[in-house]
Amino acid sequence: MESPVHCDLFCNVIDNFGDIGVAWRLARQLDQEKGWRMRLWVDDLKSFARIQPGIDANAARQTIGRVEVVHWVPGVAAPDAIADVVIEAFGCALPHNYQQAMAERQVAPVWINLEYLSAESWVEGCHALPSPHPRLPLTKHFFFPGFGEKTGGVICEEGLTRQRERWQADTASQAAWWQARGINPRQDAERWVSLFCYENAAVTPWLQHLAESDTRWRVLVPASRVLADVARALGQEKLAAGDSVNLGNLQVDVLPFTDQAGFDRLLWSCDVNIVRGEDSFMRAQWAARPFLWHIYPQDEDAHMVKLDAFLARFTATLDGATRDALVAAQHAFNRHHGLAEHWDAFIARTPALARHGWQWADQQLVGGDLATRLVHFCENRLQ
């Protein structure tokens, strides 16, 4: 197309940082790499400001880079100019007046429902299916991110792998970056773990297990919901950003909440990463380091089905001992009991998991990343 594609991306923040994290990455990538003109509608600018410097949580409209950011009150959206492509992230409902304006547009926009990432097999059969509006002359298409060529793919910015490789090879820059944030350089034979998860009863005994280990452990914890469990393990009433506490062979450093680039550097710096939700889950995979995923808990153990679907894909080419150690640790952590008992077996398999992580990351880009597949799908319908 001769003129840039104009895209409205709506995001209703539910999980504090995961929803807006994915939406913001996608908006920037569509702007910077694909040349689309992006307008991001967000209902929770305070959460957004935690991961993106420069966001004014009180502004009705603002521009970050070239992306226009609009404070959105769900149910209301002034349709001053309906975009060529309209994306509702994670099933957030578009305002009725906006839908009406879409229908009145001379050429109806491409309407996308961007779903949550899933490794479940049914995703391939549902990806890109149309859903006609019950009243208006509009059709919405369901776009499912996933781990196969018949899905919408996963978010990965151009050049991310090269950035990671440069960072992991430059220990001097790593040490300087961490020292500027008040974190002492890595000691000989010390192993680093990042911990960014939801509340989890398995954390306290696990940290106590690390303290009693023969290995020297450093656990880096961004200030988040898990801090109460961490404080309990260390015998502290509470913890806050900037705190550093030693217990036996364990040192815990509490980090200020960081922007997305800083979070990537945290994951790239650690030997093992413990992450949560969707956005940090994918960033852990791009870090190509062994990781545990604290999936968002759901009723009737629905989250365990999703976890096992991912593990089935991720471990398909692993040897039996490595697969069993990883699955046992993942299950223990997500059932909030027993991680300490399975930790040593998991750690013993981390050399194999690290090698596998590099191969897995490369495999996920076969067929294109999410932004590339989304652009191809939409622009074919705009011609």
Short mmCIF file of the C-alpha atoms (twelve columns), coordinates in Angstrom:
data_MODEL
# 
_entry.id   MODEL 
# 
loop_
_atom_site.group_PDB 
_atom_site.id 
_atom_site.type_symbol 
_atom_site.label_atom_id 
_atom_site.label_alt_id 
_atom_site.label_comp_id 
_atom_site.label_asym_id 
_atom_site.label_seq_id 
_atom_site.Cartn_x 
_atom_site.Cartn_y 
_atom_site.Cartn_z 
_atom_site.pdbx_PDB_model_num 
ATOM 1   C CA . MET A 1   0.000   0.000   0.000  1 
ATOM 2   C CA . GLU A 2   1.232   3.493   -0.808 1 
ATOM 3   C CA . SER A 3   0.303   5.134   2.500  1 
ATOM 4   C CA . PRO A 4   1.144   3.582   5.883  1 
ATOM 5   C CA . VAL A 5   -1.419  1.257   7.369  1 
ATOM 6   C CA . HIS A 6   -3.189  2.962   10.264 1 
ATOM 7   C CA . CYS A 7   -3.815  0.600   13.182 1 
ATOM 8   C CA . ASP A 8   -5.786  1.024   16.420 1 
ATOM 9   C CA . LEU A 9   -4.725  -1.422  19.134 1 
ATOM 10  C CA . PHE A 10  -6.960  -1.645  22.221 1 
ATOM 11  C CA . CYS A 11  -5.649  -3.044  25.499 1 
ATOM 12  C CA . ASN A 12  -7.605  -3.616  28.707 1 
ATOM 13  C CA . VAL A 13  -4.984  -4.228  31.406 1 
ATOM 14  C CA . ILE A 14  -5.945  -7.224  33.561 1 
ATOM 15  C CA . ASP A 15  -2.670  -8.818  34.682 1 
ATOM 16  C CA . ASN A 16  -0.917  -5.533  35.545 1 
ATOM 17  C CA . PHE A 17  2.059   -5.936  33.210 1 
ATOM 18  C CA . GLY A 18  1.546   -8.964  30.962 1 
ATOM 19  C CA . ASP A 19  -1.279  -7.548  28.853 1 
ATOM 20  C CA . ILE A 20  0.223   -4.119  28.354 1 
ATOM 21  C CA . GLY A 21  3.678   -5.671  27.954 1 
ATOM 22  C CA . VAL A 22  2.558   -7.698  24.946 1 
ATOM 23  C CA . ALA A 23  0.454   -4.862  23.488 1 
ATOM 24  C CA . TRP A 24  3.280   -2.329  23.783 1 
ATOM 25  C CA . ARG A 25  5.865   -4.638  22.242 1 
ATOM 26  C CA . LEU A 26  3.538   -5.327  19.332 1 
ATOM 27  C CA . ALA A 27  2.683   -1.641  18.836 1 
ATOM 28  C CA . ARG A 28  6.360   -0.660  18.739 1 
ATOM 29  C CA . GLN A 29  7.284   -3.488  16.415 1 
ATOM 30  C CA . LEU A 30  4.480   -2.695  13.961 1 
ATOM 31  C CA . ASP A 31  5.628   0.935   13.996 1 
ATOM 32  C CA . GLN A 32  9.391   0.508   13.876 1 
ATOM 33  C CA . GLU A 33  9.747   -2.593  11.700 1 
ATOM 34  C CA . LYS A 34  6.589   -2.665  9.584  1 
ATOM 35  C CA . GLY A 35  5.971   1.067   9.075  1 
ATOM 36  C CA . TRP A 36  2.407   1.032   10.406 1 
ATOM 37  C CA . ARG A 37  0.959   4.172   11.999 1 
ATOM 38  C CA . MET A 38  0.018   3.009   15.487 1 
ATOM 39  C CA . ARG A 39  -2.491  4.278   18.037 1 
ATOM 40  C CA . LEU A 40  -2.562  2.361   21.311 1 
ATOM 41  C CA . TRP A 41  -5.656  2.634   23.528 1 
ATOM 42  C CA . VAL A 42  -4.893  1.685   27.160 1 
ATOM 43  C CA . ASP A 43  -7.181  1.781   30.187 1 
ATOM 44  C CA . ASP A 44  -4.449  1.583   32.878 1 
ATOM 45  C CA . LEU A 45  -1.673  4.079   32.274 1 
ATOM 46  C CA . LYS A 46  -0.227  3.615   35.765 1 
ATOM 47  C CA . SER A 47  0.718   0.017   34.980 1 
ATOM 48  C CA . PHE A 48  1.990   1.127   31.582 1 
ATOM 49  C CA . ALA A 49  4.221   3.747   33.196 1 
ATOM 50  C CA . ARG A 50  5.919   1.043   35.287 1 
ATOM 51  C CA . ILE A 51  7.375   -0.618  32.192 1 
ATOM 52  C CA . GLN A 52  7.818   2.383   29.876 1 
ATOM 53  C CA . PRO A 53  9.685   5.531   30.947 1 
ATOM 54  C CA . GLY A 54  8.093   8.761   29.774 1 
ATOM 55  C CA . ILE A 55  4.465   7.660   30.099 1 
ATOM 56  C CA . ASP A 56  2.316   10.316  31.792 1 
ATOM 57  C CA . ALA A 57  -0.293  8.364   33.746 1 
ATOM 58  C CA . ASN A 58  -2.621  11.389  33.755 1 
ATOM 59  C CA . ALA A 59  -2.490  12.338  30.081 1 
ATOM 60  C CA . ALA A 60  -5.495  11.760  27.842 1 
ATOM 61  C CA . ARG A 61  -3.267  11.564  24.771 1 
ATOM 62  C CA . GLN A 62  0.499   11.417  24.348 1 
ATOM 63  C CA . THR A 63  3.069   10.181  21.866 1 
ATOM 64  C CA . ILE A 64  5.940   7.831   22.706 1 
ATOM 65  C CA . GLY A 65  8.325   7.595   19.795 1 
ATOM 66  C CA . ARG A 66  5.869   7.591   16.919 1 
ATOM 67  C CA . VAL A 67  3.133   5.644   18.722 1 
ATOM 68  C CA . GLU A 68  0.127   7.661   19.856 1 
ATOM 69  C CA . VAL A 69  -1.105  6.512   23.277 1 
ATOM 70  C CA . VAL A 70  -4.713  7.215   24.249 1 
ATOM 71  C CA . HIS A 71  -6.120  6.781   27.744 1 
ATOM 72  C CA . TRP A 72  -9.120  4.553   27.141 1 
ATOM 73  C CA . VAL A 73  -12.119 4.301   29.411 1 
ATOM 74  C CA . PRO A 74  -13.584 0.899   28.424 1 
ATOM 75  C CA . GLY A 75  -16.973 1.314   26.813 1 
ATOM 76  C CA . VAL A 76  -16.054 4.738   25.439 1 
ATOM 77  C CA . ALA A 77  -13.871 5.669   22.463 1 
ATOM 78  C CA . ALA A 78  -14.211 8.797   20.349 1 
ATOM 79  C CA . PRO A 79  -14.012 7.412   16.798 1 
ATOM 80  C CA . ASP A 80  -12.423 10.488  15.233 1 
ATOM 81  C CA . ALA A 81  -10.741 8.392   12.536 1 
ATOM 82  C CA . ILE A 82  -11.353 4.675   12.199 1 
ATOM 83  C CA . ALA A 83  -8.150  2.810   11.443 1 
ATOM 84  C CA . ASP A 84  -7.446  0.417   8.554  1 
ATOM 85  C CA . VAL A 85  -6.732  -2.364  11.065 1 
ATOM 86  C CA . VAL A 86  -8.381  -2.619  14.480 1 
ATOM 87  C CA . ILE A 87  -6.916  -5.013  17.053 1 
ATOM 88  C CA . GLU A 88  -8.612  -5.854  20.321 1 
ATOM 89  C CA . ALA A 89  -5.966  -7.448  22.521 1 
ATOM 90  C CA . PHE A 90  -7.027  -10.478 24.527 1 
ATOM 91  C CA . GLY A 91  -10.733 -10.168 23.817 1 
ATOM 92  C CA . CYS A 92  -11.275 -6.698  25.249 1 
ATOM 93  C CA . ALA A 93  -14.644 -5.496  23.959 1 
ATOM 94  C CA . LEU A 94  -14.570 -2.605  21.527 1 
ATOM 95  C CA . PRO A 95  -16.951 0.245   22.410 1 
ATOM 96  C CA . HIS A 96  -20.304 0.043   20.603 1 
ATOM 97  C CA . ASN A 97  -19.920 3.512   19.109 1 
ATOM 98  C CA . TYR A 98  -16.530 2.531   17.680 1 
ATOM 99  C CA . GLN A 99  -17.983 -0.646  16.179 1 
ATOM 100 C CA . GLN A 100 -20.785 1.410   14.624 1 
ATOM 101 C CA . ALA A 101 -18.246 3.802   13.130 1 
ATOM 102 C CA . MET A 102 -16.286 0.834   11.764 1 
ATOM 103 C CA . ALA A 103 -19.428 -0.380  9.997  1 
ATOM 104 C CA . GLU A 104 -20.063 3.075   8.516  1 
ATOM 105 C CA . ARG A 105 -16.549 3.378   7.121  1 
ATOM 106 C CA . GLN A 106 -16.437 3.313   3.321  1 
ATOM 107 C CA . VAL A 107 -14.130 0.275   3.450  1 
ATOM 108 C CA . ALA A 108 -14.582 -1.836  6.566  1 
ATOM 109 C CA . PRO A 109 -11.360 -2.228  8.568  1 
ATOM 110 C CA . VAL A 110 -9.636  -5.523  9.176  1 
ATOM 111 C CA . TRP A 111 -10.791 -6.467  12.672 1 
ATOM 112 C CA . ILE A 112 -8.501  -8.717  14.718 1 
ATOM 113 C CA . ASN A 113 -9.096  -10.360 18.080 1 
ATOM 114 C CA . LEU A 114 -5.551  -11.016 19.321 1 
ATOM 115 C CA . GLU A 115 -5.816  -13.990 21.671 1 
ATOM 116 C CA . TYR A 116 -3.563  -15.149 24.486 1 
ATOM 117 C CA . LEU A 117 -0.555  -17.281 23.625 1 
ATOM 118 C CA . SER A 118 -1.189  -21.010 23.909 1 
ATOM 119 C CA . ALA A 119 0.654   -24.209 23.016 1 
ATOM 120 C CA . GLU A 120 -2.545  -26.280 22.979 1 
ATOM 121 C CA . SER A 121 -3.181  -28.262 19.799 1 
ATOM 122 C CA . TRP A 122 -6.650  -26.799 19.147 1 
ATOM 123 C CA . VAL A 123 -5.130  -23.368 18.488 1 
ATOM 124 C CA . GLU A 124 -3.998  -24.357 14.987 1 
ATOM 125 C CA . GLY A 125 -7.573  -25.191 14.006 1 
ATOM 126 C CA . CYS A 126 -8.982  -21.920 15.354 1 
ATOM 127 C CA . HIS A 127 -6.317  -19.509 14.177 1 
ATOM 128 C CA . ALA A 128 -7.568  -16.932 11.640 1 
ATOM 129 C CA . LEU A 129 -11.176 -18.128 11.781 1 
ATOM 130 C CA . PRO A 130 -13.761 -15.449 10.898 1 
ATOM 131 C CA . SER A 131 -16.609 -14.361 13.188 1 
ATOM 132 C CA . PRO A 132 -19.339 -12.263 11.517 1 
ATOM 133 C CA . HIS A 133 -20.865 -9.528  13.666 1 
ATOM 134 C CA . PRO A 134 -24.471 -10.427 14.628 1 
ATOM 135 C CA . ARG A 135 -25.853 -7.020  13.566 1 
ATOM 136 C CA . LEU A 136 -23.277 -5.007  11.635 1 
ATOM 137 C CA . PRO A 137 -21.575 -5.697  8.287  1 
ATOM 138 C CA . LEU A 138 -18.293 -6.513  10.000 1 
ATOM 139 C CA . THR A 139 -16.183 -9.651  10.379 1 
ATOM 140 C CA . LYS A 140 -13.708 -10.251 13.170 1 
ATOM 141 C CA . HIS A 141 -10.846 -12.726 12.791 1 
ATOM 142 C CA . PHE A 142 -9.320  -14.601 15.704 1 
ATOM 143 C CA . PHE A 143 -5.534  -14.393 15.687 1 
ATOM 144 C CA . PHE A 144 -3.883  -16.962 17.948 1 
ATOM 145 C CA . PRO A 145 -0.208  -16.587 18.883 1 
ATOM 146 C CA . GLY A 146 1.370   -20.016 19.170 1 
ATOM 147 C CA . PHE A 147 4.293   -22.354 18.675 1 
ATOM 148 C CA . GLY A 148 3.605   -23.762 15.223 1 
ATOM 149 C CA . GLU A 149 3.651   -22.589 11.629 1 
ATOM 150 C CA . LYS A 150 -0.157  -22.823 11.473 1 
ATOM 151 C CA . THR A 151 -0.550  -20.284 14.326 1 
ATOM 152 C CA . GLY A 152 0.076   -16.551 14.631 1 
ATOM 153 C CA . GLY A 153 3.611   -17.103 15.931 1 
ATOM 154 C CA . VAL A 154 5.268   -15.313 18.848 1 
ATOM 155 C CA . ILE A 155 6.548   -11.791 19.468 1 
ATOM 156 C CA . CYS A 156 10.228  -11.290 18.732 1 
ATOM 157 C CA . GLU A 157 11.760  -7.996  17.691 1 
ATOM 158 C CA . GLU A 158 14.215  -7.863  14.818 1 
ATOM 159 C CA . GLY A 159 17.790  -8.210  16.037 1 
ATOM 160 C CA . LEU A 160 16.834  -9.424  19.526 1 
ATOM 161 C CA . THR A 161 18.955  -12.569 19.295 1 
ATOM 162 C CA . ARG A 162 22.018  -10.561 18.281 1 
ATOM 163 C CA . GLN A 163 21.482  -8.164  21.186 1 
ATOM 164 C CA . ARG A 164 21.292  -11.078 23.599 1 
ATOM 165 C CA . GLU A 165 24.417  -12.723 22.236 1 
ATOM 166 C CA . ARG A 166 26.417  -9.486  22.482 1 
ATOM 167 C CA . TRP A 167 25.246  -8.927  26.060 1 
ATOM 168 C CA . GLN A 168 25.991  -12.454 27.234 1 
ATOM 169 C CA . ALA A 169 29.465  -12.346 25.669 1 
ATOM 170 C CA . ASP A 170 30.416  -8.991  27.260 1 
ATOM 171 C CA . THR A 171 30.949  -9.698  30.964 1 
ATOM 172 C CA . ALA A 172 32.567  -6.290  31.557 1 
ATOM 173 C CA . SER A 173 29.487  -4.439  30.317 1 
ATOM 174 C CA . GLN A 174 27.278  -6.710  32.394 1 
ATOM 175 C CA . ALA A 175 29.255  -5.981  35.539 1 
ATOM 176 C CA . ALA A 176 29.185  -2.220  34.908 1 
ATOM 177 C CA . TRP A 177 25.443  -2.253  34.198 1 
ATOM 178 C CA . TRP A 178 24.682  -4.149  37.393 1 
ATOM 179 C CA . GLN A 179 27.054  -2.067  39.507 1 
ATOM 180 C CA . ALA A 180 25.279  1.091   38.319 1 
ATOM 181 C CA . ARG A 181 22.132  -0.430  39.832 1 
ATOM 182 C CA . GLY A 182 23.752  -1.230  43.158 1 
ATOM 183 C CA . ILE A 183 24.339  -4.928  42.463 1 
ATOM 184 C CA . ASN A 184 27.837  -6.251  43.103 1 
ATOM 185 C CA . PRO A 185 29.497  -8.254  40.309 1 
ATOM 186 C CA . ARG A 186 29.038  -12.004 40.180 1 
ATOM 187 C CA . GLN A 187 31.364  -13.883 42.518 1 
ATOM 188 C CA . ASP A 188 33.356  -16.954 41.496 1 
ATOM 189 C CA . ALA A 189 31.159  -20.060 41.290 1 
ATOM 190 C CA . GLU A 190 28.089  -18.001 42.204 1 
ATOM 191 C CA . ARG A 191 24.877  -18.826 40.340 1 
ATOM 192 C CA . TRP A 192 22.220  -16.218 39.595 1 
ATOM 193 C CA . VAL A 193 18.467  -16.761 39.502 1 
ATOM 194 C CA . SER A 194 15.807  -14.191 38.622 1 
ATOM 195 C CA . LEU A 195 12.483  -14.519 40.440 1 
ATOM 196 C CA . PHE A 196 9.419   -12.814 38.968 1 
ATOM 197 C CA . CYS A 197 6.267   -14.731 39.831 1 
ATOM 198 C CA . TYR A 198 2.916   -14.573 41.563 1 
ATOM 199 C CA . GLU A 199 2.442   -15.409 45.231 1 
ATOM 200 C CA . ASN A 200 3.639   -18.986 45.707 1 
ATOM 201 C CA . ALA A 201 3.954   -21.066 48.875 1 
ATOM 202 C CA . ALA A 202 6.782   -23.067 47.266 1 
ATOM 203 C CA . VAL A 203 9.076   -20.030 47.274 1 
ATOM 204 C CA . THR A 204 9.796   -19.896 51.015 1 
ATOM 205 C CA . PRO A 205 11.071  -23.497 51.449 1 
ATOM 206 C CA . TRP A 206 12.900  -23.267 48.123 1 
ATOM 207 C CA . LEU A 207 14.868  -20.200 49.243 1 
ATOM 208 C CA . GLN A 208 15.661  -21.881 52.533 1 
ATOM 209 C CA . HIS A 209 16.935  -24.867 50.545 1 
ATOM 210 C CA . LEU A 210 19.242  -22.567 48.573 1 
ATOM 211 C CA . ALA A 211 20.553  -21.057 51.793 1 
ATOM 212 C CA . GLU A 212 21.567  -24.523 52.985 1 
ATOM 213 C CA . SER A 213 23.090  -25.526 49.632 1 
ATOM 214 C CA . ASP A 214 26.797  -26.068 49.004 1 
ATOM 215 C CA . THR A 215 26.453  -23.732 46.006 1 
ATOM 216 C CA . ARG A 216 26.550  -19.957 46.373 1 
ATOM 217 C CA . TRP A 217 23.234  -18.525 45.090 1 
ATOM 218 C CA . ARG A 218 22.198  -14.968 44.211 1 
ATOM 219 C CA . VAL A 219 18.444  -14.466 43.695 1 
ATOM 220 C CA . LEU A 220 17.412  -11.214 41.980 1 
ATOM 221 C CA . VAL A 221 13.798  -10.278 42.689 1 
ATOM 222 C CA . PRO A 222 12.050  -7.383  40.915 1 
ATOM 223 C CA . ALA A 223 9.708   -5.704  43.421 1 
ATOM 224 C CA . SER A 224 6.471   -7.623  42.840 1 
ATOM 225 C CA . ARG A 225 3.785   -9.787  44.396 1 
ATOM 226 C CA . VAL A 226 6.152   -12.546 45.534 1 
ATOM 227 C CA . LEU A 227 8.051   -10.331 48.005 1 
ATOM 228 C CA . ALA A 228 6.022   -11.462 51.023 1 
ATOM 229 C CA . ASP A 229 7.013   -15.088 50.386 1 
ATOM 230 C CA . VAL A 230 10.647  -14.059 49.955 1 
ATOM 231 C CA . ALA A 231 10.609  -12.006 53.175 1 
ATOM 232 C CA . ARG A 232 9.181   -14.974 55.082 1 
ATOM 233 C CA . ALA A 233 12.058  -17.202 53.963 1 
ATOM 234 C CA . LEU A 234 14.609  -14.607 55.097 1 
ATOM 235 C CA . GLY A 235 12.961  -13.896 58.447 1 
ATOM 236 C CA . GLN A 236 12.121  -10.335 57.426 1 
ATOM 237 C CA . GLU A 237 8.870   -8.480  58.117 1 
ATOM 238 C CA . LYS A 238 8.934   -6.971  54.648 1 
ATOM 239 C CA . LEU A 239 11.234  -6.224  51.735 1 
ATOM 240 C CA . ALA A 240 11.513  -3.322  49.335 1 
ATOM 241 C CA . ALA A 241 13.546  -2.338  46.297 1 
ATOM 242 C CA . GLY A 242 17.189  -1.815  47.248 1 
ATOM 243 C CA . ASP A 243 17.202  -4.383  50.055 1 
ATOM 244 C CA . SER A 244 19.920  -7.027  50.084 1 
ATOM 245 C CA . VAL A 245 19.720  -9.890  52.573 1 
ATOM 246 C CA . ASN A 246 22.078  -12.812 53.179 1 
ATOM 247 C CA . LEU A 247 21.081  -16.166 54.623 1 
ATOM 248 C CA . GLY A 248 23.631  -18.968 54.590 1 
ATOM 249 C CA . ASN A 249 24.802  -19.487 51.033 1 
ATOM 250 C CA . LEU A 250 22.004  -17.312 49.651 1 
ATOM 251 C CA . GLN A 251 21.950  -13.625 48.841 1 
ATOM 252 C CA . VAL A 252 18.676  -11.999 47.808 1 
ATOM 253 C CA . ASP A 253 18.717  -8.611  46.077 1 
ATOM 254 C CA . VAL A 254 15.398  -6.802  45.594 1 
ATOM 255 C CA . LEU A 255 15.401  -4.782  42.386 1 
ATOM 256 C CA . PRO A 256 13.292  -1.768  41.466 1 
ATOM 257 C CA . PHE A 257 10.695  -2.568  38.853 1 
ATOM 258 C CA . THR A 258 12.309  -2.036  35.480 1 
ATOM 259 C CA . ASP A 259 11.390  -1.198  31.915 1 
ATOM 260 C CA . GLN A 260 11.245  -3.901  29.255 1 
ATOM 261 C CA . ALA A 261 14.837  -3.471  28.084 1 
ATOM 262 C CA . GLY A 262 16.088  -3.755  31.648 1 
ATOM 263 C CA . PHE A 263 14.003  -6.880  32.214 1 
ATOM 264 C CA . ASP A 264 15.578  -8.512  29.166 1 
ATOM 265 C CA . ARG A 265 19.033  -7.764  30.560 1 
ATOM 266 C CA . LEU A 266 18.044  -9.312  33.871 1 
ATOM 267 C CA . LEU A 267 16.992  -12.536 32.129 1 
ATOM 268 C CA . TRP A 268 20.070  -12.552 29.886 1 
ATOM 269 C CA . SER A 269 22.330  -12.205 32.948 1 
ATOM 270 C CA . CYS A 270 20.963  -15.084 35.007 1 
ATOM 271 C CA . ASP A 271 21.711  -18.802 34.935 1 
ATOM 272 C CA . VAL A 272 18.063  -19.674 35.634 1 
ATOM 273 C CA . ASN A 273 14.950  -17.530 35.252 1 
ATOM 274 C CA . ILE A 274 11.634  -17.940 37.049 1 
ATOM 275 C CA . VAL A 275 8.934   -15.983 35.253 1 
ATOM 276 C CA . ARG A 276 5.176   -15.553 35.150 1 
ATOM 277 C CA . GLY A 277 2.287   -14.740 32.830 1 
ATOM 278 C CA . GLU A 278 2.788   -14.393 29.074 1 
ATOM 279 C CA . ASP A 279 5.165   -11.543 28.301 1 
ATOM 280 C CA . SER A 280 7.971   -12.564 30.674 1 
ATOM 281 C CA . PHE A 281 7.363   -16.212 29.686 1 
ATOM 282 C CA . MET A 282 8.328   -15.431 26.097 1 
ATOM 283 C CA . ARG A 283 11.233  -13.202 27.123 1 
ATOM 284 C CA . ALA A 284 12.634  -16.106 29.158 1 
ATOM 285 C CA . GLN A 285 12.560  -18.243 26.029 1 
ATOM 286 C CA . TRP A 286 14.407  -15.578 24.020 1 
ATOM 287 C CA . ALA A 287 16.989  -15.414 26.830 1 
ATOM 288 C CA . ALA A 288 17.812  -19.049 25.958 1 
ATOM 289 C CA . ARG A 289 18.510  -19.928 29.579 1 
ATOM 290 C CA . PRO A 290 16.817  -22.644 31.683 1 
ATOM 291 C CA . PHE A 291 13.565  -21.327 33.144 1 
ATOM 292 C CA . LEU A 292 10.491  -22.166 35.183 1 
ATOM 293 C CA . TRP A 293 7.130   -20.688 34.234 1 
ATOM 294 C CA . HIS A 294 4.574   -19.713 36.875 1 
ATOM 295 C CA . ILE A 295 1.443   -19.787 34.769 1 
ATOM 296 C CA . TYR A 296 -1.531  -17.733 35.950 1 
ATOM 297 C CA . PRO A 297 -3.619  -20.017 38.203 1 
ATOM 298 C CA . GLN A 298 -7.108  -20.900 36.957 1 
ATOM 299 C CA . ASP A 299 -10.065 -22.800 38.397 1 
ATOM 300 C CA . GLU A 300 -10.190 -26.579 38.087 1 
ATOM 301 C CA . ASP A 301 -6.472  -26.690 37.216 1 
ATOM 302 C CA . ALA A 302 -7.128  -25.384 33.699 1 
ATOM 303 C CA . HIS A 303 -3.711  -23.722 33.848 1 
ATOM 304 C CA . MET A 304 -2.009  -27.092 34.311 1 
ATOM 305 C CA . VAL A 305 -3.462  -28.269 31.002 1 
ATOM 306 C CA . LYS A 306 -1.922  -25.225 29.322 1 
ATOM 307 C CA . LEU A 307 1.376   -25.783 31.109 1 
ATOM 308 C CA . ASP A 308 1.519   -29.431 30.033 1 
ATOM 309 C CA . ALA A 309 0.704   -28.501 26.437 1 
ATOM 310 C CA . PHE A 310 3.717   -26.216 26.385 1 
ATOM 311 C CA . LEU A 311 5.965   -28.726 28.138 1 
ATOM 312 C CA . ALA A 312 4.990   -31.430 25.633 1 
ATOM 313 C CA . ARG A 313 6.241   -29.213 22.812 1 
ATOM 314 C CA . PHE A 314 9.258   -27.818 24.631 1 
ATOM 315 C CA . THR A 315 10.569  -31.195 25.863 1 
ATOM 316 C CA . ALA A 316 9.822   -33.234 22.725 1 
ATOM 317 C CA . THR A 317 13.493  -33.536 21.736 1 
ATOM 318 C CA . LEU A 318 14.992  -33.699 25.249 1 
ATOM 319 C CA . ASP A 319 16.425  -36.870 26.733 1 
ATOM 320 C CA . GLY A 320 14.238  -38.594 29.299 1 
ATOM 321 C CA . ALA A 321 16.183  -37.589 32.408 1 
ATOM 322 C CA . THR A 322 16.261  -33.898 31.443 1 
ATOM 323 C CA . ARG A 323 12.588  -33.916 30.493 1 
ATOM 324 C CA . ASP A 324 11.566  -35.587 33.747 1 
ATOM 325 C CA . ALA A 325 13.603  -33.173 35.881 1 
ATOM 326 C CA . LEU A 326 12.146  -30.124 34.152 1 
ATOM 327 C CA . VAL A 327 8.552   -31.368 34.259 1 
ATOM 328 C CA . ALA A 328 8.831   -32.287 37.939 1 
ATOM 329 C CA . ALA A 329 10.163  -28.834 38.851 1 
ATOM 330 C CA . GLN A 330 7.548   -27.075 36.713 1 
ATOM 331 C CA . HIS A 331 4.711   -29.070 38.263 1 
ATOM 332 C CA . ALA A 332 5.974   -28.579 41.806 1 
ATOM 333 C CA . PHE A 333 6.260   -24.836 41.350 1 
ATOM 334 C CA . ASN A 334 2.846   -24.480 39.756 1 
ATOM 335 C CA . ARG A 335 1.213   -26.636 42.428 1 
ATOM 336 C CA . HIS A 336 2.905   -24.388 45.011 1 
ATOM 337 C CA . HIS A 337 4.557   -27.297 46.784 1 
ATOM 338 C CA . GLY A 338 7.769   -29.273 46.464 1 
ATOM 339 C CA . LEU A 339 10.106  -27.102 44.371 1 
ATOM 340 C CA . ALA A 340 12.865  -27.420 46.997 1 
ATOM 341 C CA . GLU A 341 12.722  -31.220 46.714 1 
ATOM 342 C CA . HIS A 342 13.007  -31.156 42.906 1 
ATOM 343 C CA . TRP A 343 15.423  -28.244 42.552 1 
ATOM 344 C CA . ASP A 344 18.748  -30.103 42.661 1 
ATOM 345 C CA . ALA A 345 17.680  -32.601 39.987 1 
ATOM 346 C CA . PHE A 346 16.519  -29.691 37.812 1 
ATOM 347 C CA . ILE A 347 19.793  -27.805 38.291 1 
ATOM 348 C CA . ALA A 348 21.800  -30.911 37.396 1 
ATOM 349 C CA . ARG A 349 20.119  -30.856 33.976 1 
ATOM 350 C CA . THR A 350 20.627  -27.135 33.269 1 
ATOM 351 C CA . PRO A 351 23.615  -27.648 30.922 1 
ATOM 352 C CA . ALA A 352 21.391  -29.719 28.647 1 
ATOM 353 C CA . LEU A 353 18.513  -27.266 29.081 1 
ATOM 354 C CA . ALA A 354 20.757  -24.320 28.157 1 
ATOM 355 C CA . ARG A 355 21.808  -26.025 24.906 1 
ATOM 356 C CA . HIS A 356 18.173  -26.853 24.194 1 
ATOM 357 C CA . GLY A 357 17.133  -23.252 24.890 1 
ATOM 358 C CA . TRP A 358 19.251  -21.914 22.029 1 
ATOM 359 C CA . GLN A 359 17.823  -24.453 19.587 1 
ATOM 360 C CA . TRP A 360 14.244  -23.871 20.737 1 
ATOM 361 C CA . ALA A 361 14.494  -20.094 20.356 1 
ATOM 362 C CA . ASP A 362 15.709  -20.443 16.770 1 
ATOM 363 C CA . GLN A 363 12.906  -22.879 15.895 1 
ATOM 364 C CA . GLN A 364 10.154  -20.476 16.973 1 
ATOM 365 C CA . LEU A 365 10.938  -18.005 14.189 1 
ATOM 366 C CA . VAL A 366 10.450  -20.504 11.362 1 
ATOM 367 C CA . GLY A 367 7.577   -19.057 9.351  1 
ATOM 368 C CA . GLY A 368 7.966   -15.575 10.834 1 
ATOM 369 C CA . ASP A 369 7.334   -13.834 14.138 1 
ATOM 370 C CA . LEU A 370 3.899   -12.656 15.270 1 
ATOM 371 C CA . ALA A 371 4.179   -9.151  13.800 1 
ATOM 372 C CA . THR A 372 5.283   -10.485 10.424 1 
ATOM 373 C CA . ARG A 373 2.436   -12.998 10.262 1 
ATOM 374 C CA . LEU A 374 -0.080  -10.399 11.423 1 
ATOM 375 C CA . VAL A 375 1.019   -7.877  8.791  1 
ATOM 376 C CA . HIS A 376 0.842   -10.504 6.056  1 
ATOM 377 C CA . PHE A 377 -2.666  -11.545 7.142  1 
ATOM 378 C CA . CYS A 378 -4.009  -7.991  7.364  1 
ATOM 379 C CA . GLU A 379 -2.391  -6.469  4.288  1 
ATOM 380 C CA . ASN A 380 -3.694  -9.305  2.132  1 
ATOM 381 C CA . ARG A 381 -7.196  -8.238  3.203  1 
ATOM 382 C CA . LEU A 382 -6.581  -4.545  2.649  1 
ATOM 383 C CA . GLN A 383 -5.678  -4.893  -1.032 1 
# 
